[in-house]
Coordinates of C-alpha atoms and ligand atoms in Angstrom, one line a residue:
M78 CA 111.7 118.1 87.1
T79 CA 108.9 119.4 89.4
L80 CA 109.3 119.3 93.2
R81 CA 106.3 117.6 94.7
A82 CA 105.1 116.3 98.1
R83 CA 104.9 112.5 97.7
I84 CA 103.0 110.1 99.9
V85 CA 105.7 107.6 100.8
G86 CA 104.0 105.8 103.7
T87 CA 100.7 105.3 105.4
G88 CA 99.5 104.1 108.8
S89 CA 96.4 103.9 110.9
A90 CA 95.2 103.0 114.4
L91 CA 91.8 102.1 115.9
P92 CA 90.8 101.8 119.6
K93 CA 90.6 98.2 120.7
T94 CA 86.8 98.3 121.6
R95 CA 84.5 97.6 118.7
V96 CA 80.8 98.4 119.1
S97 CA 78.1 96.9 116.9
N98 CA 74.7 98.4 115.9
E99 CA 73.1 95.8 118.1
D100 CA 75.2 97.0 121.1
L101 CA 73.9 100.6 120.5
A102 CA 70.3 99.4 120.2
Q103 CA 70.6 98.4 123.9
R104 CA 71.4 102.0 124.8
V105 CA 69.2 104.2 122.5
D106 CA 66.0 103.7 120.5
T107 CA 67.5 102.5 117.2
S108 CA 68.1 99.2 115.3
D109 CA 70.7 97.5 113.1
E110 CA 68.2 97.6 110.2
W111 CA 67.7 101.4 110.4
I112 CA 71.5 102.2 110.8
V113 CA 72.5 99.8 107.9
A114 CA 69.7 101.0 105.6
R115 CA 70.3 104.7 106.1
T116 CA 74.1 104.8 106.5
G117 CA 75.7 101.5 105.7
I118 CA 77.4 101.5 109.1
R119 CA 77.7 98.2 111.0
F120 CA 80.5 98.8 113.5
R121 CA 82.5 101.6 115.0
H122 CA 85.6 101.6 117.4
I123 CA 85.2 103.6 120.6
A124 CA 88.2 104.9 122.7
Q125 CA 88.5 103.7 126.3
D126 CA 90.5 105.1 129.2
G127 CA 94.0 105.9 128.1
E128 CA 93.2 106.1 124.4
T129 CA 93.2 109.7 123.2
T130 CA 93.4 111.6 120.0
S131 CA 97.2 112.0 120.5
T132 CA 97.8 108.3 121.4
L133 CA 95.9 107.0 118.4
A134 CA 97.7 109.6 116.2
T135 CA 101.1 108.5 117.6
D136 CA 100.3 104.8 116.8
A137 CA 99.3 105.7 113.3
C138 CA 102.4 107.8 112.7
Q139 CA 104.7 105.0 114.0
K140 CA 103.2 102.6 111.4
A141 CA 103.4 105.2 108.6
L142 CA 107.1 106.0 109.4
K143 CA 107.8 102.3 109.4
A144 CA 106.0 101.8 106.1
A145 CA 107.9 104.7 104.6
N146 CA 111.2 103.5 106.1
V147 CA 111.7 107.0 107.5
E148 CA 113.2 107.8 110.9
A149 CA 111.2 110.0 113.3
G150 CA 114.2 112.3 113.5
E151 CA 113.9 113.2 109.8
V152 CA 110.4 114.7 110.3
D153 CA 110.5 118.5 110.1
L154 CA 106.7 119.1 110.0
I155 CA 103.7 117.6 111.8
I156 CA 100.2 118.7 111.0
L157 CA 97.4 117.0 112.9
A158 CA 93.8 117.5 111.8
T159 CA 91.3 117.1 114.6
A160 CA 88.1 118.5 116.1
T161 CA 88.7 116.5 119.3
P162 CA 92.2 117.5 120.6
D163 CA 93.4 116.0 123.9
Q164 CA 93.3 119.5 125.4
T165 CA 92.3 123.0 124.1
F166 CA 96.0 123.6 124.1
P167 CA 98.8 122.7 123.6
A168 CA 98.2 121.4 120.1
S169 CA 97.9 117.7 120.0
A170 CA 100.5 117.7 117.2
T171 CA 103.1 118.7 119.8
K172 CA 102.1 115.7 122.0
V173 CA 102.6 113.4 119.0
Q174 CA 106.0 115.1 118.4
A175 CA 107.1 114.5 122.0
A176 CA 105.8 110.9 121.9
L177 CA 107.7 110.2 118.7
G178 CA 110.9 111.6 120.4
I179 CA 111.3 114.5 117.9
D180 CA 113.2 117.4 119.6
D181 CA 112.5 120.1 117.1
C182 CA 110.1 120.5 114.2
I183 CA 107.1 122.5 113.1
A184 CA 104.0 121.1 114.8
F185 CA 100.4 122.4 114.8
D186 CA 96.7 121.3 114.7
V187 CA 94.2 122.1 111.9
A188 CA 90.5 122.4 112.7
A189 CA 88.3 121.8 109.7
V190 CA 86.3 118.9 111.2
C191 CA 85.7 116.1 108.6
S192 CA 87.7 117.9 105.9
G193 CA 90.6 118.5 108.3
F194 CA 92.9 115.9 106.7
L195 CA 92.4 117.5 103.3
Y196 CA 93.1 120.9 104.7
A197 CA 96.2 119.6 106.5
L198 CA 97.5 117.8 103.4
S199 CA 97.1 120.9 101.3
V200 CA 99.0 123.0 103.8
A201 CA 101.8 120.5 104.0
D202 CA 101.9 120.2 100.2
S203 CA 102.3 124.0 100.0
M204 CA 105.0 124.1 102.6
I205 CA 106.9 121.3 101.0
R206 CA 106.7 122.9 97.5
A207 CA 107.7 126.3 99.1
G208 CA 110.8 124.7 100.6
A209 CA 109.7 125.2 104.2
A210 CA 109.7 121.4 105.0
R211 CA 111.0 118.2 103.4
T212 CA 109.5 115.4 105.5
A213 CA 106.0 115.8 106.9
L214 CA 103.6 113.7 109.0
V215 CA 100.0 114.6 108.1
I216 CA 97.5 113.1 110.5
G217 CA 93.8 112.9 110.9
S218 CA 92.9 111.7 114.4
E219 CA 89.6 111.8 116.4
T220 CA 87.9 110.7 119.5
F221 CA 84.5 111.9 118.5
S222 CA 82.9 109.5 121.0
R223 CA 83.8 112.0 123.7
I224 CA 81.7 114.8 122.1
L225 CA 78.7 112.7 121.3
D226 CA 75.4 113.0 123.1
W227 CA 74.8 109.3 123.8
E228 CA 71.1 110.0 124.3
D229 CA 70.7 111.5 120.8
R230 CA 70.1 108.6 118.3
T231 CA 70.2 111.0 115.3
T232 CA 74.0 111.5 115.9
C233 CA 75.5 108.9 118.3
V234 CA 75.1 106.0 115.9
L235 CA 77.0 107.7 113.1
F236 CA 80.5 108.3 114.5
G237 CA 83.5 106.4 115.6
D238 CA 87.1 107.0 116.8
G239 CA 90.4 106.3 115.0
A240 CA 93.5 107.8 113.4
G241 CA 95.3 107.8 110.0
A242 CA 98.6 109.3 109.0
V243 CA 100.8 109.7 105.9
V244 CA 104.4 110.6 105.5
L245 CA 105.0 113.2 102.8
R246 CA 108.4 113.7 101.3
A247 CA 109.8 116.4 99.0
E248 CA 110.7 114.5 95.7
E249 CA 111.4 115.6 92.2
G250 CA 109.3 113.7 89.6
E251 CA 105.9 112.8 88.3
S252 CA 104.5 111.2 91.5
G253 CA 103.1 113.1 94.4
I254 CA 100.3 115.5 95.1
L255 CA 99.2 116.9 91.7
A256 CA 96.5 119.3 92.8
T257 CA 94.3 120.3 95.8
A258 CA 91.1 122.3 96.2
L259 CA 89.7 123.6 99.4
H260 CA 86.4 125.4 100.2
A261 CA 84.4 126.7 103.2
D262 CA 81.0 128.3 103.5
G263 CA 80.4 129.5 107.1
R264 CA 76.7 130.4 106.4
H265 CA 76.0 126.7 107.2
N266 CA 77.6 126.7 110.7
G267 CA 74.2 125.9 112.2
L268 CA 73.7 122.6 110.3
L269 CA 76.6 120.7 111.9
Y270 CA 78.3 122.0 115.1
V271 CA 79.2 121.4 118.7
D272 CA 77.0 123.2 121.2
G273 CA 79.8 124.4 123.4
G274 CA 83.5 125.6 123.5
P275 CA 86.1 127.4 125.5
S276 CA 85.0 130.9 124.5
T277 CA 81.2 130.4 124.6
T278 CA 80.0 128.0 127.3
G279 CA 83.4 127.1 128.8
T280 CA 82.6 123.4 128.2
G281 CA 83.4 120.9 125.5
G282 CA 79.9 120.6 124.1
K283 CA 78.2 117.9 122.1
V284 CA 77.7 117.3 118.4
R285 CA 74.4 118.5 116.8
M286 CA 73.5 117.9 113.2
K287 CA 70.6 118.5 110.8
G288 CA 71.4 115.3 108.9
P289 CA 69.2 115.6 105.8
E290 CA 70.4 119.2 105.1
V291 CA 74.0 118.1 105.4
F292 CA 73.4 115.1 103.2
S293 CA 72.1 117.2 100.2
H294 CA 75.0 119.7 100.4
A295 CA 77.5 116.8 100.8
A296 CA 76.7 115.0 97.5
T297 CA 76.7 118.3 95.5
N298 CA 79.8 119.8 97.0
L299 CA 81.9 116.6 96.8
A300 CA 81.1 115.9 93.2
S301 CA 81.9 119.5 92.3
V302 CA 85.2 119.7 94.2
M303 CA 86.4 116.4 92.7
K304 CA 85.7 117.7 89.2
E305 CA 87.5 121.0 90.1
V306 CA 90.6 119.2 91.3
L307 CA 90.7 116.9 88.3
D308 CA 90.4 120.0 86.0
K309 CA 93.3 121.7 87.9
A310 CA 95.5 118.6 87.2
S311 CA 94.2 118.4 83.5
L312 CA 92.7 114.9 84.3
V313 CA 89.3 113.3 83.7
T314 CA 87.2 110.9 85.7
D315 CA 88.4 107.9 83.5
D316 CA 92.0 108.6 84.6
I317 CA 91.2 107.8 88.3
D318 CA 92.3 104.5 89.7
W319 CA 90.8 105.0 93.1
V320 CA 88.7 107.5 95.1
V321 CA 89.2 107.5 98.8
P322 CA 86.2 109.5 100.1
H323 CA 85.3 110.8 103.6
Q324 CA 83.3 107.9 105.1
A325 CA 80.1 109.6 106.5
N326 CA 77.4 107.6 104.8
A327 CA 77.4 104.8 102.1
R328 CA 74.5 106.6 100.3
I329 CA 76.6 109.8 100.0
L330 CA 79.5 107.8 98.5
D331 CA 77.2 106.1 96.0
A332 CA 75.5 109.4 95.0
T333 CA 78.8 111.2 94.5
A334 CA 80.2 108.4 92.4
R335 CA 77.0 108.4 90.3
K336 CA 77.3 112.2 89.8
L337 CA 80.8 111.8 88.5
G338 CA 80.1 108.7 86.4
L339 CA 82.6 106.7 88.4
P340 CA 82.2 102.9 88.9
A341 CA 81.5 101.9 92.5
E342 CA 84.4 99.4 92.4
K343 CA 86.8 102.3 92.3
V344 CA 85.5 103.8 95.6
I345 CA 87.2 102.7 98.8
M346 CA 84.4 102.1 101.4
T347 CA 85.2 101.6 105.1
V348 CA 82.1 103.3 106.6
D349 CA 80.6 99.8 107.4
Q350 CA 83.5 98.9 109.7
H351 CA 84.6 102.3 111.2
A352 CA 81.5 104.6 110.8
N353 CA 82.3 108.3 110.5
T354 CA 85.7 109.1 112.1
S355 CA 85.7 112.7 110.9
A356 CA 89.2 113.9 110.0
A357 CA 90.6 110.4 110.4
S358 CA 88.3 108.7 107.9
V359 CA 90.2 109.5 104.7
P360 CA 93.8 108.5 105.9
L361 CA 92.3 105.5 107.7
A362 CA 90.6 104.3 104.5
L363 CA 93.7 105.1 102.4
D364 CA 95.9 103.0 104.7
L365 CA 93.5 100.1 104.7
A366 CA 93.5 100.0 100.9
V367 CA 97.3 100.4 100.6
R368 CA 97.9 97.6 103.1
D369 CA 95.3 95.2 101.5
G370 CA 97.1 95.7 98.2
R371 CA 94.3 97.5 96.3
I372 CA 96.0 100.9 96.0
K373 CA 99.5 100.4 94.6
S374 CA 102.5 102.6 93.8
G375 CA 101.8 104.6 90.6
D376 CA 98.0 104.6 91.0
L377 CA 96.1 107.9 90.6
V378 CA 94.1 108.5 93.7
V379 CA 91.5 111.2 94.5
L380 CA 90.9 112.0 98.2
E381 CA 87.8 114.0 99.2
A382 CA 85.9 115.1 102.3
M383 CA 83.2 117.5 103.6
G384 CA 82.3 118.5 107.1
G385 CA 81.1 121.1 109.6
G386 CA 81.5 124.7 108.6
F387 CA 80.8 123.7 106.0
T388 CA 84.3 122.9 104.8
W389 CA 85.1 120.6 101.9
G390 CA 88.1 119.7 99.7
A391 CA 89.8 117.3 97.4
C392 CA 93.2 116.2 96.4
V393 CA 94.5 114.2 93.4
A394 CA 97.8 112.4 93.9
R395 CA 99.9 109.9 92.0
L396 CA 101.2 107.4 94.6
Ligands
LIG250 O1 80.8 114.0 108.3 C1 80.1 115.2 108.0 C2 79.1 115.0 107.0 N1 78.0 114.3 107.6 C3 77.2 113.7 106.8 O2 77.4 113.7 105.6 C4 75.9 113.2 107.3 C5 74.8 113.5 106.3 N2 73.5 113.0 106.7 C6 73.2 111.7 106.8 O3 74.0 110.8 106.6 C7 71.7 111.3 107.0 O4 70.9 112.4 106.9 C8 71.5 110.6 108.3 C9 72.1 109.2 108.3 C10 72.1 111.5 109.5 C11 69.9 110.5 108.6 O5 69.3 109.7 107.5 P1 68.0 110.3 106.8 O6 67.6 109.3 105.9 O7 68.3 111.7 106.3 O8 67.0 110.2 108.0 P2 66.2 111.4 108.7 O9 67.1 112.3 109.5 O10 65.3 112.1 107.7 O11 65.2 110.6 109.7 C12 64.3 109.7 109.2 C13 63.6 109.1 110.4 C14 63.1 110.1 111.5 O12 61.8 109.6 112.0 P3 60.4 110.2 111.4 O13 60.5 111.7 111.8 O14 60.4 109.9 110.0 O15 59.4 109.4 112.2 C15 64.1 110.0 112.5 O16 63.6 110.4 113.8 O17 64.5 108.2 111.1 C16 64.5 108.5 112.5 N3 65.8 108.3 113.1 C17 66.2 107.1 113.6 N4 65.5 105.9 113.7 C18 66.2 104.9 114.2 C19 66.9 109.1 113.2 N5 67.9 108.5 113.7 C20 67.5 107.2 114.0 C21 68.2 106.1 114.5 N6 67.5 105.0 114.6 N7 69.4 106.2 114.9

């Protein structure tokens, strides 16, 4: 039997405040028609005072642990993917650890922006298969609203806040993570970035993006990394039950599915309700589809994402 990291529970959390496209049109020169036609987005949740990356992450973890029927004390690894940590340091993963009442475990953050959850999942999978951990919480959590320029209509309408988490367990058998693939190409740093940081401006900075350039890279890179991860697991497109993609733009999801010859009904789409929640988007969408009964135990699921860096990655797992 093969030792694998198996997803045994999922959870998610959203800030209470939901903002519509019409709400945004009161603030910047935009419209519901433009946002829906270009992105598919209708709503996003925006964190208010007291809601932070670590509080949303903690909420998502508590739900994931409950779904998995696992006690917090059994967790020996926490990896939190985020580009919007509560503070530059300590790692927000350690704040989640403390909030969950875990006295000692490995806890750190991963920064790969929208691909962060795929990076974190791949690291946790490697650590579990290497015997360095047995029960892991892997989280994507973001409060992107805090790094948006609310005067810039080309970015502020695209993003939202939220968190998603999975519990991974070391298990012998056929279920679990079958393959992962990760990539980065830092030549594209200037296409999607934050214009500040501790070591440059000493400030938090705001998101800047050359949208159309990112769009064309996204569809190409995502189709190719999904093909790569399927090849690694000796699977083909027809084997896939569900794809849970990064939720940046409905048009990217459609284009990627078309490139792979994948029916649109197999693609989980939440971008209309949550907008782009960066590292949180894949685990949030996964949790939604598990809880509404679409994704079931035994299904073959492909997760994929691409974001600033560029970074991109995919994972194929049997649930
Ligand atoms: O999560 C990381 C990955 N991120 C992505 O994958 C995002 C990828 N990019 C995209 O999703 C799309 O490029 C956007 C949604 C960002 C933009 O859509 P687009 O179809 O590429 O539009 P565009 O940037 O080419 O802009 C078209 C027009 C421009 O006006 P002109 O120059 O044609 O007069 C923009 O100024 O739309 C204008 N525009 C807007 N109009 C109303 C840009 N933003 C807005 C807005 N409301 N919010």
